[in-house]
Amino acid sequence: TWFWDGRALSLEEQILAAMTSPIEMYADTSVVISRLNNDTLLQGKFRTAFTQSTTPNMRDGVKAIAAFCRSLLSGNSRYDKFTRGDSSALNDAEKRGLALFNSSRTQCSSCHSGFNYTDNQYHSLGLHTHYYDEGRFYATKREQDVGKFKTPTLRNVAVSKPYMNEGLFQTLDEVMEHYNSGGKLFINKDARMKPLNLSKQEVADIVAFMKSLTDEEFLNNPKFARLR
Protein backbone atom coordinates (compact mmCIF):
# COMPACT_ATOMS: atom_id res chain seq x y z
CA THR A 1 0.00 0.00 0.00
CA TRP A 2 1.07 3.60 -0.62
CA PHE A 3 0.64 7.03 1.02
CA TRP A 4 0.98 7.59 4.74
CA ASP A 5 -2.54 6.20 5.25
CA GLY A 6 -2.19 3.31 2.78
CA ARG A 7 -5.20 4.31 0.70
CA ALA A 8 -3.54 3.47 -2.65
CA LEU A 9 -3.32 -0.23 -3.45
CA SER A 10 -0.86 0.06 -6.35
CA LEU A 11 2.04 2.26 -7.33
CA GLU A 12 0.10 3.39 -10.41
CA GLU A 13 -2.86 4.41 -8.24
CA GLN A 14 -0.54 6.36 -5.95
CA ILE A 15 1.06 8.22 -8.85
CA LEU A 16 -2.23 9.27 -10.41
CA ALA A 17 -3.67 10.29 -7.04
CA ALA A 18 -0.61 12.43 -6.20
CA MET A 19 -0.72 14.00 -9.65
CA THR A 20 -4.37 15.04 -9.39
CA SER A 21 -4.66 15.78 -5.67
CA PRO A 22 -5.58 19.43 -4.92
CA ILE A 23 -3.03 19.45 -2.06
CA GLU A 24 -0.21 17.97 -4.14
CA MET A 25 0.36 18.53 -7.88
CA TYR A 26 -3.31 19.45 -8.64
CA ALA A 27 -2.89 18.47 -12.29
CA ASP A 28 -5.63 18.65 -14.92
CA THR A 29 -5.21 15.41 -16.87
CA SER A 30 -6.25 17.04 -20.15
CA VAL A 31 -3.51 19.65 -19.69
CA VAL A 32 -0.96 16.93 -18.86
CA ILE A 33 -1.88 14.99 -22.02
CA SER A 34 -1.60 18.16 -24.10
CA ARG A 35 1.86 18.90 -22.71
CA LEU A 36 3.01 15.32 -23.33
CA ASN A 37 1.82 15.46 -26.94
CA ASN A 38 3.67 18.73 -27.51
CA ASP A 39 6.97 17.20 -26.37
CA THR A 40 8.78 15.63 -29.33
CA LEU A 41 11.26 13.77 -27.11
CA LEU A 42 8.46 12.10 -25.13
CA GLN A 43 6.47 11.33 -28.27
CA GLY A 44 9.34 9.17 -29.51
CA LYS A 45 9.83 7.51 -26.13
CA PHE A 46 6.14 6.61 -25.88
CA ARG A 47 6.31 4.93 -29.29
CA THR A 48 9.46 3.02 -28.25
CA ALA A 49 8.11 1.95 -24.87
CA PHE A 50 4.61 0.95 -25.99
CA THR A 51 3.76 0.68 -29.71
CA GLN A 52 4.69 2.69 -32.77
CA SER A 53 1.11 3.93 -32.96
CA THR A 54 0.97 5.08 -29.33
CA THR A 55 0.52 8.76 -28.64
CA PRO A 56 1.18 10.13 -25.14
CA ASN A 57 -1.75 9.48 -22.79
CA MET A 58 -2.37 9.39 -19.04
CA ARG A 59 -2.69 5.61 -18.71
CA ASP A 60 0.65 4.88 -20.34
CA GLY A 61 2.23 7.93 -18.74
CA VAL A 62 1.37 6.63 -15.28
CA LYS A 63 2.69 3.17 -16.28
CA ALA A 64 5.97 4.74 -17.41
CA ILE A 65 6.43 6.72 -14.18
CA ALA A 66 5.68 3.59 -12.14
CA ALA A 67 8.22 1.62 -14.19
CA PHE A 68 10.84 4.27 -13.43
CA CYS A 69 9.97 4.27 -9.72
CA ARG A 70 10.44 0.50 -9.61
CA SER A 71 13.99 0.97 -10.87
CA LEU A 72 14.89 3.10 -7.82
CA LEU A 73 16.58 0.36 -5.82
CA SER A 74 19.01 1.31 -3.05
CA GLY A 75 21.19 -1.26 -1.29
CA ASN A 76 24.82 -0.22 -1.24
CA SER A 77 25.16 2.07 1.75
CA ARG A 78 28.07 1.76 4.16
CA TYR A 79 25.73 -0.24 6.40
CA ASP A 80 25.07 -2.68 3.54
CA LYS A 81 28.80 -3.08 2.99
CA PHE A 82 29.18 -3.76 6.72
CA THR A 83 26.53 -6.51 6.61
CA ARG A 84 28.34 -8.06 3.63
CA GLY A 85 31.49 -8.46 5.70
CA ASP A 86 33.39 -5.17 5.56
CA SER A 87 33.84 -4.53 9.28
CA SER A 88 35.59 -1.22 8.58
CA ALA A 89 32.55 0.23 6.75
CA LEU A 90 31.09 1.50 10.05
CA ASN A 91 32.92 3.47 12.73
CA ASP A 92 32.60 2.78 16.44
CA ALA A 93 29.75 5.25 17.00
CA GLU A 94 27.75 3.76 14.13
CA LYS A 95 28.28 0.23 15.45
CA ARG A 96 27.09 1.31 18.90
CA GLY A 97 24.08 2.94 17.29
CA LEU A 98 23.31 -0.24 15.33
CA ALA A 99 23.40 -2.28 18.54
CA LEU A 100 21.09 0.18 20.30
CA PHE A 101 18.76 0.29 17.29
CA ASN A 102 18.36 -3.49 17.40
CA SER A 103 18.09 -3.71 21.18
CA SER A 104 15.03 -4.57 23.27
CA ARG A 105 15.64 -1.32 25.10
CA THR A 106 14.75 0.90 22.14
CA GLN A 107 12.74 -1.57 20.00
CA CYS A 108 13.48 0.58 16.93
CA SER A 109 13.92 -2.49 14.73
CA SER A 110 10.54 -3.94 15.69
CA CYS A 111 8.93 -1.43 13.29
CA HIS A 112 11.90 -0.38 11.14
CA SER A 113 12.66 -3.93 10.07
CA GLY A 114 13.71 -5.95 7.04
CA PHE A 115 15.77 -4.86 4.06
CA ASN A 116 13.87 -1.59 3.66
CA TYR A 117 13.70 -0.87 7.39
CA THR A 118 9.90 -0.83 7.50
CA ASP A 119 7.28 -3.30 8.66
CA ASN A 120 4.83 -1.69 6.17
CA GLN A 121 2.36 -1.34 9.04
CA TYR A 122 0.65 1.66 10.66
CA HIS A 123 1.41 3.13 14.09
CA SER A 124 0.68 6.20 16.17
CA LEU A 125 3.79 7.71 17.70
CA GLY A 126 2.10 10.13 20.06
CA LEU A 127 3.02 13.18 18.01
CA HIS A 128 -0.16 14.92 19.18
CA THR A 129 -2.96 14.57 21.71
CA HIS A 130 -5.42 15.22 18.88
CA TYR A 131 -4.93 14.38 15.20
CA TYR A 132 -6.47 16.67 12.59
CA ASP A 133 -4.98 14.34 9.98
CA GLU A 134 -6.51 11.04 11.10
CA GLY A 135 -4.16 8.90 9.02
CA ARG A 136 -5.01 5.24 8.47
CA PHE A 137 -8.57 5.90 9.66
CA TYR A 138 -9.34 7.49 6.28
CA ALA A 139 -8.69 4.15 4.57
CA THR A 140 -10.24 1.77 7.13
CA LYS A 141 -12.83 3.91 8.99
CA ARG A 142 -11.82 2.10 12.19
CA GLU A 143 -11.50 4.24 15.32
CA GLN A 144 -8.45 2.29 16.43
CA ASP A 145 -6.63 3.54 13.31
CA VAL A 146 -7.02 7.26 14.03
CA GLY A 147 -3.59 8.90 14.15
CA LYS A 148 -1.76 5.89 12.72
CA PHE A 149 0.62 6.31 9.78
CA LYS A 150 2.76 3.96 7.73
CA THR A 151 6.26 3.18 8.94
CA PRO A 152 8.63 4.83 6.43
CA THR A 153 11.82 3.25 5.15
CA LEU A 154 15.00 4.47 6.80
CA ARG A 155 17.09 4.02 3.66
CA ASN A 156 18.67 7.37 2.76
CA VAL A 157 16.79 8.89 5.70
CA ALA A 158 19.55 11.45 6.30
CA VAL A 159 18.69 13.14 2.99
CA SER A 160 14.90 12.80 3.13
CA LYS A 161 13.85 15.50 5.60
CA PRO A 162 11.43 16.76 6.84
CA TYR A 163 10.35 13.85 9.02
CA MET A 164 7.02 12.36 10.14
CA ASN A 165 3.86 12.37 8.04
CA GLU A 166 3.41 16.13 8.37
CA GLY A 167 7.07 17.15 8.23
CA LEU A 168 7.06 18.04 11.91
CA PHE A 169 10.81 17.61 12.44
CA GLN A 170 13.68 18.96 10.38
CA THR A 171 16.52 16.86 11.80
CA LEU A 172 17.12 13.29 12.93
CA ASP A 173 18.16 14.69 16.29
CA GLU A 174 14.65 16.15 16.72
CA VAL A 175 13.16 12.80 15.72
CA MET A 176 15.23 11.04 18.37
CA GLU A 177 14.29 13.62 21.00
CA HIS A 178 10.65 12.72 20.36
CA TYR A 179 11.29 8.98 20.67
CA ASN A 180 13.43 9.49 23.75
CA SER A 181 10.60 11.42 25.43
CA GLY A 182 8.05 8.68 24.73
CA GLY A 183 5.67 10.98 22.88
CA LYS A 184 2.41 12.58 24.00
CA LEU A 185 -0.63 10.89 25.50
CA PHE A 186 -2.97 9.54 22.82
CA ILE A 187 -5.48 6.70 22.98
CA ASN A 188 -4.07 4.89 19.93
CA LYS A 189 -0.39 5.47 20.69
CA ASP A 190 1.76 2.39 20.14
CA ALA A 191 2.53 0.65 23.43
CA ARG A 192 6.23 0.64 22.54
CA MET A 193 6.28 4.44 22.64
CA LYS A 194 7.57 5.19 26.12
CA PRO A 195 10.50 7.18 27.54
CA LEU A 196 13.78 5.56 26.52
CA ASN A 197 16.06 7.49 28.88
CA LEU A 198 18.88 7.45 26.35
CA SER A 199 21.95 9.56 27.07
CA LYS A 200 23.08 12.26 24.66
CA GLN A 201 25.84 9.96 23.47
CA GLU A 202 23.41 7.10 22.85
CA VAL A 203 21.09 9.37 20.87
CA ALA A 204 24.06 10.59 18.83
CA ASP A 205 25.12 7.00 18.16
CA ILE A 206 21.69 6.02 16.82
CA VAL A 207 21.64 9.09 14.59
CA ALA A 208 25.12 8.17 13.35
CA PHE A 209 23.89 4.68 12.51
CA MET A 210 20.89 6.02 10.57
CA LYS A 211 23.21 8.23 8.55
CA SER A 212 25.18 5.13 7.56
CA LEU A 213 22.09 4.02 5.59
CA THR A 214 22.83 6.70 2.98
CA ASP A 215 23.65 5.12 -0.38
CA GLU A 216 25.87 7.61 -2.20
CA GLU A 217 26.10 5.39 -5.29
CA PHE A 218 22.31 5.38 -5.56
CA LEU A 219 21.99 9.12 -4.96
CA ASN A 220 24.55 9.94 -7.63
CA ASN A 221 23.51 7.33 -10.21
CA PRO A 222 23.68 9.07 -13.62
CA LYS A 223 20.76 6.91 -14.83
CA PHE A 224 18.49 8.93 -12.55
CA ALA A 225 19.66 12.32 -13.84
CA ARG A 226 17.48 14.57 -15.99
CA LEU A 227 17.42 13.60 -19.66
CA ARG A 228 18.08 17.19 -20.69
PDB file of C-alpha atoms in Angstrom:
ATOM      1  CA  THR A   1       0.000   0.000   0.000  1.00  0.00           C
ATOM      2  CA  TRP A   2       1.070   3.603  -0.621  1.00  0.00           C
ATOM      3  CA  PHE A   3       0.639   7.034   1.015  1.00  0.00           C
ATOM      4  CA  TRP A   4       0.983   7.588   4.735  1.00  0.00           C
ATOM      5  CA  ASP A   5      -2.540   6.200   5.253  1.00  0.00           C
ATOM      6  CA  GLY A   6      -2.189   3.307   2.785  1.00  0.00           C
ATOM      7  CA  ARG A   7      -5.197   4.310   0.701  1.00  0.00           C
ATOM      8  CA  ALA A   8      -3.540   3.473  -2.646  1.00  0.00           C
ATOM      9  CA  LEU A   9      -3.317  -0.229  -3.450  1.00  0.00           C
ATOM     10  CA  SER A  10      -0.857   0.055  -6.347  1.00  0.00           C
ATOM     11  CA  LEU A  11       2.044   2.257  -7.327  1.00  0.00           C
ATOM     12  CA  GLU A  12       0.101   3.389 -10.405  1.00  0.00           C
ATOM     13  CA  GLU A  13      -2.857   4.409  -8.241  1.00  0.00           C
ATOM     14  CA  GLN A  14      -0.544   6.356  -5.949  1.00  0.00           C
ATOM     15  CA  ILE A  15       1.062   8.224  -8.846  1.00  0.00           C
ATOM     16  CA  LEU A  16      -2.232   9.273 -10.411  1.00  0.00           C
ATOM     17  CA  ALA A  17      -3.666  10.286  -7.036  1.00  0.00           C
ATOM     18  CA  ALA A  18      -0.614  12.430  -6.204  1.00  0.00           C
ATOM     19  CA  MET A  19      -0.718  13.997  -9.649  1.00  0.00           C
ATOM     20  CA  THR A  20      -4.368  15.039  -9.393  1.00  0.00           C
ATOM     21  CA  SER A  21      -4.658  15.779  -5.665  1.00  0.00           C
ATOM     22  CA  PRO A  22      -5.577  19.429  -4.918  1.00  0.00           C
ATOM     23  CA  ILE A  23      -3.027  19.453  -2.058  1.00  0.00           C
ATOM     24  CA  GLU A  24      -0.215  17.969  -4.143  1.00  0.00           C
ATOM     25  CA  MET A  25       0.356  18.532  -7.878  1.00  0.00           C
ATOM     26  CA  TYR A  26      -3.306  19.449  -8.644  1.00  0.00           C
ATOM     27  CA  ALA A  27      -2.894  18.465 -12.294  1.00  0.00           C
ATOM     28  CA  ASP A  28      -5.626  18.652 -14.921  1.00  0.00           C
ATOM     29  CA  THR A  29      -5.210  15.409 -16.874  1.00  0.00           C
ATOM     30  CA  SER A  30      -6.250  17.044 -20.152  1.00  0.00           C
ATOM     31  CA  VAL A  31      -3.513  19.648 -19.690  1.00  0.00           C
ATOM     32  CA  VAL A  32      -0.965  16.930 -18.860  1.00  0.00           C
ATOM     33  CA  ILE A  33      -1.884  14.989 -22.019  1.00  0.00           C
ATOM     34  CA  SER A  34      -1.599  18.161 -24.103  1.00  0.00           C
ATOM     35  CA  ARG A  35       1.858  18.899 -22.707  1.00  0.00           C
ATOM     36  CA  LEU A  36       3.012  15.322 -23.325  1.00  0.00           C
ATOM     37  CA  ASN A  37       1.823  15.465 -26.939  1.00  0.00           C
ATOM     38  CA  ASN A  38       3.666  18.734 -27.507  1.00  0.00           C
ATOM     39  CA  ASP A  39       6.969  17.203 -26.368  1.00  0.00           C
ATOM     40  CA  THR A  40       8.777  15.633 -29.329  1.00  0.00           C
ATOM     41  CA  LEU A  41      11.257  13.771 -27.108  1.00  0.00           C
ATOM     42  CA  LEU A  42       8.463  12.098 -25.134  1.00  0.00           C
ATOM     43  CA  GLN A  43       6.470  11.330 -28.274  1.00  0.00           C
ATOM     44  CA  GLY A  44       9.340   9.170 -29.510  1.00  0.00           C
ATOM     45  CA  LYS A  45       9.833   7.512 -26.135  1.00  0.00           C
ATOM     46  CA  PHE A  46       6.138   6.609 -25.884  1.00  0.00           C
ATOM     47  CA  ARG A  47       6.313   4.934 -29.293  1.00  0.00           C
ATOM     48  CA  THR A  48       9.457   3.022 -28.253  1.00  0.00           C
ATOM     49  CA  ALA A  49       8.112   1.946 -24.869  1.00  0.00           C
ATOM     50  CA  PHE A  50       4.613   0.954 -25.986  1.00  0.00           C
ATOM     51  CA  THR A  51       3.761   0.678 -29.705  1.00  0.00           C
ATOM     52  CA  GLN A  52       4.694   2.695 -32.765  1.00  0.00           C
ATOM     53  CA  SER A  53       1.106   3.932 -32.959  1.00  0.00           C
ATOM     54  CA  THR A  54       0.972   5.076 -29.327  1.00  0.00           C
ATOM     55  CA  THR A  55       0.516   8.757 -28.640  1.00  0.00           C
ATOM     56  CA  PRO A  56       1.182  10.126 -25.144  1.00  0.00           C
ATOM     57  CA  ASN A  57      -1.753   9.478 -22.795  1.00  0.00           C
ATOM     58  CA  MET A  58      -2.368   9.392 -19.040  1.00  0.00           C
ATOM     59  CA  ARG A  59      -2.693   5.612 -18.707  1.00  0.00           C
ATOM     60  CA  ASP A  60       0.649   4.878 -20.335  1.00  0.00           C
ATOM     61  CA  GLY A  61       2.230   7.931 -18.736  1.00  0.00           C
ATOM     62  CA  VAL A  62       1.371   6.626 -15.285  1.00  0.00           C
ATOM     63  CA  LYS A  63       2.692   3.168 -16.279  1.00  0.00           C
ATOM     64  CA  ALA A  64       5.968   4.744 -17.406  1.00  0.00           C
ATOM     65  CA  ILE A  65       6.430   6.722 -14.178  1.00  0.00           C
ATOM     66  CA  ALA A  66       5.683   3.588 -12.141  1.00  0.00           C
ATOM     67  CA  ALA A  67       8.224   1.615 -14.193  1.00  0.00           C
ATOM     68  CA  PHE A  68      10.844   4.268 -13.432  1.00  0.00           C
ATOM     69  CA  CYS A  69       9.974   4.271  -9.723  1.00  0.00           C
ATOM     70  CA  ARG A  70      10.436   0.502  -9.614  1.00  0.00           C
ATOM     71  CA  SER A  71      13.989   0.975 -10.868  1.00  0.00           C
ATOM     72  CA  LEU A  72      14.889   3.097  -7.816  1.00  0.00           C
ATOM     73  CA  LEU A  73      16.584   0.355  -5.816  1.00  0.00           C
ATOM     74  CA  SER A  74      19.010   1.309  -3.054  1.00  0.00           C
ATOM     75  CA  GLY A  75      21.185  -1.256  -1.288  1.00  0.00           C
ATOM     76  CA  ASN A  76      24.825  -0.218  -1.242  1.00  0.00           C
ATOM     77  CA  SER A  77      25.162   2.066   1.750  1.00  0.00           C
ATOM     78  CA  ARG A  78      28.068   1.758   4.164  1.00  0.00           C
ATOM     79  CA  TYR A  79      25.735  -0.240   6.397  1.00  0.00           C
ATOM     80  CA  ASP A  80      25.074  -2.680   3.536  1.00  0.00           C
ATOM     81  CA  LYS A  81      28.796  -3.081   2.990  1.00  0.00           C
ATOM     82  CA  PHE A  82      29.180  -3.764   6.717  1.00  0.00           C
ATOM     83  CA  THR A  83      26.528  -6.508   6.608  1.00  0.00           C
ATOM     84  CA  ARG A  84      28.337  -8.055   3.630  1.00  0.00           C
ATOM     85  CA  GLY A  85      31.489  -8.465   5.697  1.00  0.00           C
ATOM     86  CA  ASP A  86      33.388  -5.167   5.562  1.00  0.00           C
ATOM     87  CA  SER A  87      33.843  -4.526   9.281  1.00  0.00           C
ATOM     88  CA  SER A  88      35.587  -1.216   8.583  1.00  0.00           C
ATOM     89  CA  ALA A  89      32.551   0.235   6.755  1.00  0.00           C
ATOM     90  CA  LEU A  90      31.086   1.502  10.049  1.00  0.00           C
ATOM     91  CA  ASN A  91      32.922   3.469  12.727  1.00  0.00           C
ATOM     92  CA  ASP A  92      32.604   2.776  16.445  1.00  0.00           C
ATOM     93  CA  ALA A  93      29.755   5.248  17.005  1.00  0.00           C
ATOM     94  CA  GLU A  94      27.753   3.764  14.128  1.00  0.00           C
ATOM     95  CA  LYS A  95      28.282   0.233  15.454  1.00  0.00           C
ATOM     96  CA  ARG A  96      27.095   1.306  18.896  1.00  0.00           C
ATOM     97  CA  GLY A  97      24.084   2.940  17.287  1.00  0.00           C
ATOM     98  CA  LEU A  98      23.314  -0.236  15.329  1.00  0.00           C
ATOM     99  CA  ALA A  99      23.400  -2.285  18.543  1.00  0.00           C
ATOM    100  CA  LEU A 100      21.088   0.177  20.302  1.00  0.00           C
ATOM    101  CA  PHE A 101      18.763   0.290  17.294  1.00  0.00           C
ATOM    102  CA  ASN A 102      18.357  -3.493  17.403  1.00  0.00           C
ATOM    103  CA  SER A 103      18.091  -3.712  21.183  1.00  0.00           C
ATOM    104  CA  SER A 104      15.033  -4.573  23.270  1.00  0.00           C
ATOM    105  CA  ARG A 105      15.645  -1.318  25.101  1.00  0.00           C
ATOM    106  CA  THR A 106      14.750   0.899  22.140  1.00  0.00           C
ATOM    107  CA  GLN A 107      12.743  -1.573  20.004  1.00  0.00           C
ATOM    108  CA  CYS A 108      13.483   0.576  16.925  1.00  0.00           C
ATOM    109  CA  SER A 109      13.922  -2.486  14.729  1.00  0.00           C
ATOM    110  CA  SER A 110      10.544  -3.943  15.687  1.00  0.00           C
ATOM    111  CA  CYS A 111       8.935  -1.431  13.290  1.00  0.00           C
ATOM    112  CA  HIS A 112      11.896  -0.377  11.141  1.00  0.00           C
ATOM    113  CA  SER A 113      12.657  -3.933  10.068  1.00  0.00           C
ATOM    114  CA  GLY A 114      13.707  -5.946   7.041  1.00  0.00           C
ATOM    115  CA  PHE A 115      15.773  -4.860   4.065  1.00  0.00           C
ATOM    116  CA  ASN A 116      13.871  -1.590   3.656  1.00  0.00           C
ATOM    117  CA  TYR A 117      13.701  -0.872   7.390  1.00  0.00           C
ATOM    118  CA  THR A 118       9.904  -0.827   7.498  1.00  0.00           C
ATOM    119  CA  ASP A 119       7.282  -3.302   8.659  1.00  0.00           C
ATOM    120  CA  ASN A 120       4.832  -1.688   6.175  1.00  0.00           C
ATOM    121  CA  GLN A 121       2.358  -1.335   9.038  1.00  0.00           C
ATOM    122  CA  TYR A 122       0.655   1.664  10.657  1.00  0.00           C
ATOM    123  CA  HIS A 123       1.414   3.127  14.087  1.00  0.00           C
ATOM    124  CA  SER A 124       0.682   6.195  16.166  1.00  0.00           C
ATOM    125  CA  LEU A 125       3.793   7.714  17.701  1.00  0.00           C
ATOM    126  CA  GLY A 126       2.096  10.128  20.061  1.00  0.00           C
ATOM    127  CA  LEU A 127       3.022  13.179  18.014  1.00  0.00           C
ATOM    128  CA  HIS A 128      -0.162  14.919  19.178  1.00  0.00           C
ATOM    129  CA  THR A 129      -2.956  14.567  21.714  1.00  0.00           C
ATOM    130  CA  HIS A 130      -5.424  15.217  18.875  1.00  0.00           C
ATOM    131  CA  TYR A 131      -4.930  14.380  15.202  1.00  0.00           C
ATOM    132  CA  TYR A 132      -6.473  16.666  12.586  1.00  0.00           C
ATOM    133  CA  ASP A 133      -4.982  14.336   9.979  1.00  0.00           C
ATOM    134  CA  GLU A 134      -6.505  11.042  11.101  1.00  0.00           C
ATOM    135  CA  GLY A 135      -4.159   8.898   9.016  1.00  0.00           C
ATOM    136  CA  ARG A 136      -5.011   5.238   8.470  1.00  0.00           C
ATOM    137  CA  PHE A 137      -8.570   5.905   9.657  1.00  0.00           C
ATOM    138  CA  TYR A 138      -9.341   7.487   6.283  1.00  0.00           C
ATOM    139  CA  ALA A 139      -8.694   4.150   4.575  1.00  0.00           C
ATOM    140  CA  THR A 140     -10.244   1.770   7.133  1.00  0.00           C
ATOM    141  CA  LYS A 141     -12.834   3.908   8.994  1.00  0.00           C
ATOM    142  CA  ARG A 142     -11.817   2.097  12.194  1.00  0.00           C
ATOM    143  CA  GLU A 143     -11.502   4.243  15.317  1.00  0.00           C
ATOM    144  CA  GLN A 144      -8.446   2.288  16.429  1.00  0.00           C
ATOM    145  CA  ASP A 145      -6.632   3.543  13.310  1.00  0.00           C
ATOM    146  CA  VAL A 146      -7.018   7.265  14.029  1.00  0.00           C
ATOM    147  CA  GLY A 147      -3.591   8.897  14.152  1.00  0.00           C
ATOM    148  CA  LYS A 148      -1.760   5.891  12.718  1.00  0.00           C
ATOM    149  CA  PHE A 149       0.622   6.314   9.780  1.00  0.00           C
ATOM    150  CA  LYS A 150       2.756   3.961   7.732  1.00  0.00           C
ATOM    151  CA  THR A 151       6.261   3.178   8.939  1.00  0.00           C
ATOM    152  CA  PRO A 152       8.627   4.826   6.427  1.00  0.00           C
ATOM    153  CA  THR A 153      11.815   3.253   5.151  1.00  0.00           C
ATOM    154  CA  LEU A 154      15.002   4.475   6.799  1.00  0.00           C
ATOM    155  CA  ARG A 155      17.090   4.018   3.664  1.00  0.00           C
ATOM    156  CA  ASN A 156      18.673   7.373   2.756  1.00  0.00           C
ATOM    157  CA  VAL A 157      16.789   8.891   5.696  1.00  0.00           C
ATOM    158  CA  ALA A 158      19.552  11.447   6.300  1.00  0.00           C
ATOM    159  CA  VAL A 159      18.686  13.138   2.989  1.00  0.00           C
ATOM    160  CA  SER A 160      14.903  12.804   3.135  1.00  0.00           C
ATOM    161  CA  LYS A 161      13.847  15.502   5.604  1.00  0.00           C
ATOM    162  CA  PRO A 162      11.426  16.758   6.835  1.00  0.00           C
ATOM    163  CA  TYR A 163      10.350  13.846   9.020  1.00  0.00           C
ATOM    164  CA  MET A 164       7.019  12.355  10.142  1.00  0.00           C
ATOM    165  CA  ASN A 165       3.859  12.371   8.044  1.00  0.00           C
ATOM    166  CA  GLU A 166       3.414  16.128   8.368  1.00  0.00           C
ATOM    167  CA  GLY A 167       7.069  17.151   8.226  1.00  0.00           C
ATOM    168  CA  LEU A 168       7.062  18.039  11.907  1.00  0.00           C
ATOM    169  CA  PHE A 169      10.809  17.611  12.441  1.00  0.00           C
ATOM    170  CA  GLN A 170      13.683  18.959  10.377  1.00  0.00           C
ATOM    171  CA  THR A 171      16.522  16.863  11.797  1.00  0.00           C
ATOM    172  CA  LEU A 172      17.118  13.294  12.926  1.00  0.00           C
ATOM    173  CA  ASP A 173      18.156  14.691  16.295  1.00  0.00           C
ATOM    174  CA  GLU A 174      14.650  16.151  16.715  1.00  0.00           C
ATOM    175  CA  VAL A 175      13.155  12.802  15.723  1.00  0.00           C
ATOM    176  CA  MET A 176      15.226  11.038  18.367  1.00  0.00           C
ATOM    177  CA  GLU A 177      14.292  13.622  21.000  1.00  0.00           C
ATOM    178  CA  HIS A 178      10.655  12.716  20.359  1.00  0.00           C
ATOM    179  CA  TYR A 179      11.285   8.975  20.667  1.00  0.00           C
ATOM    180  CA  ASN A 180      13.425   9.490  23.753  1.00  0.00           C
ATOM    181  CA  SER A 181      10.595  11.421  25.425  1.00  0.00           C
ATOM    182  CA  GLY A 182       8.052   8.677  24.727  1.00  0.00           C
ATOM    183  CA  GLY A 183       5.668  10.980  22.885  1.00  0.00           C
ATOM    184  CA  LYS A 184       2.414  12.584  24.005  1.00  0.00           C
ATOM    185  CA  LEU A 185      -0.628  10.891  25.502  1.00  0.00           C
ATOM    186  CA  PHE A 186      -2.965   9.541  22.822  1.00  0.00           C
ATOM    187  CA  ILE A 187      -5.482   6.701  22.982  1.00  0.00           C
ATOM    188  CA  ASN A 188      -4.067   4.894  19.934  1.00  0.00           C
ATOM    189  CA  LYS A 189      -0.388   5.471  20.695  1.00  0.00           C
ATOM    190  CA  ASP A 190       1.758   2.391  20.140  1.00  0.00           C
ATOM    191  CA  ALA A 191       2.530   0.649  23.428  1.00  0.00           C
ATOM    192  CA  ARG A 192       6.229   0.638  22.544  1.00  0.00           C
ATOM    193  CA  MET A 193       6.284   4.436  22.643  1.00  0.00           C
ATOM    194  CA  LYS A 194       7.571   5.192  26.116  1.00  0.00           C
ATOM    195  CA  PRO A 195      10.502   7.183  27.542  1.00  0.00           C
ATOM    196  CA  LEU A 196      13.784   5.559  26.522  1.00  0.00           C
ATOM    197  CA  ASN A 197      16.062   7.485  28.881  1.00  0.00           C
ATOM    198  CA  LEU A 198      18.882   7.449  26.351  1.00  0.00           C
ATOM    199  CA  SER A 199      21.947   9.556  27.073  1.00  0.00           C
ATOM    200  CA  LYS A 200      23.078  12.259  24.657  1.00  0.00           C
ATOM    201  CA  GLN A 201      25.844   9.960  23.466  1.00  0.00           C
ATOM    202  CA  GLU A 202      23.414   7.099  22.855  1.00  0.00           C
ATOM    203  CA  VAL A 203      21.092   9.370  20.871  1.00  0.00           C
ATOM    204  CA  ALA A 204      24.062  10.593  18.825  1.00  0.00           C
ATOM    205  CA  ASP A 205      25.123   7.003  18.162  1.00  0.00           C
ATOM    206  CA  ILE A 206      21.692   6.019  16.822  1.00  0.00           C
ATOM    207  CA  VAL A 207      21.636   9.091  14.586  1.00  0.00           C
ATOM    208  CA  ALA A 208      25.116   8.169  13.347  1.00  0.00           C
ATOM    209  CA  PHE A 209      23.892   4.676  12.511  1.00  0.00           C
ATOM    210  CA  MET A 210      20.889   6.024  10.572  1.00  0.00           C
ATOM    211  CA  LYS A 211      23.208   8.231   8.550  1.00  0.00           C
ATOM    212  CA  SER A 212      25.182   5.130   7.562  1.00  0.00           C
ATOM    213  CA  LEU A 213      22.088   4.015   5.588  1.00  0.00           C
ATOM    214  CA  THR A 214      22.833   6.697   2.982  1.00  0.00           C
ATOM    215  CA  ASP A 215      23.646   5.116  -0.383  1.00  0.00           C
ATOM    216  CA  GLU A 216      25.872   7.606  -2.202  1.00  0.00           C
ATOM    217  CA  GLU A 217      26.098   5.392  -5.292  1.00  0.00           C
ATOM    218  CA  PHE A 218      22.314   5.384  -5.561  1.00  0.00           C
ATOM    219  CA  LEU A 219      21.985   9.122  -4.962  1.00  0.00           C
ATOM    220  CA  ASN A 220      24.552   9.939  -7.631  1.00  0.00           C
ATOM    221  CA  ASN A 221      23.515   7.333 -10.212  1.00  0.00           C
ATOM    222  CA  PRO A 222      23.679   9.070 -13.625  1.00  0.00           C
ATOM    223  CA  LYS A 223      20.760   6.907 -14.826  1.00  0.00           C
ATOM    224  CA  PHE A 224      18.488   8.933 -12.550  1.00  0.00           C
ATOM    225  CA  ALA A 225      19.655  12.324 -13.843  1.00  0.00           C
ATOM    226  CA  ARG A 226      17.484  14.565 -15.988  1.00  0.00           C
ATOM    227  CA  LEU A 227      17.417  13.604 -19.656  1.00  0.00           C
ATOM    228  CA  ARG A 228      18.078  17.192 -20.694  1.00  0.00           C
TER     229      ARG A 228
END
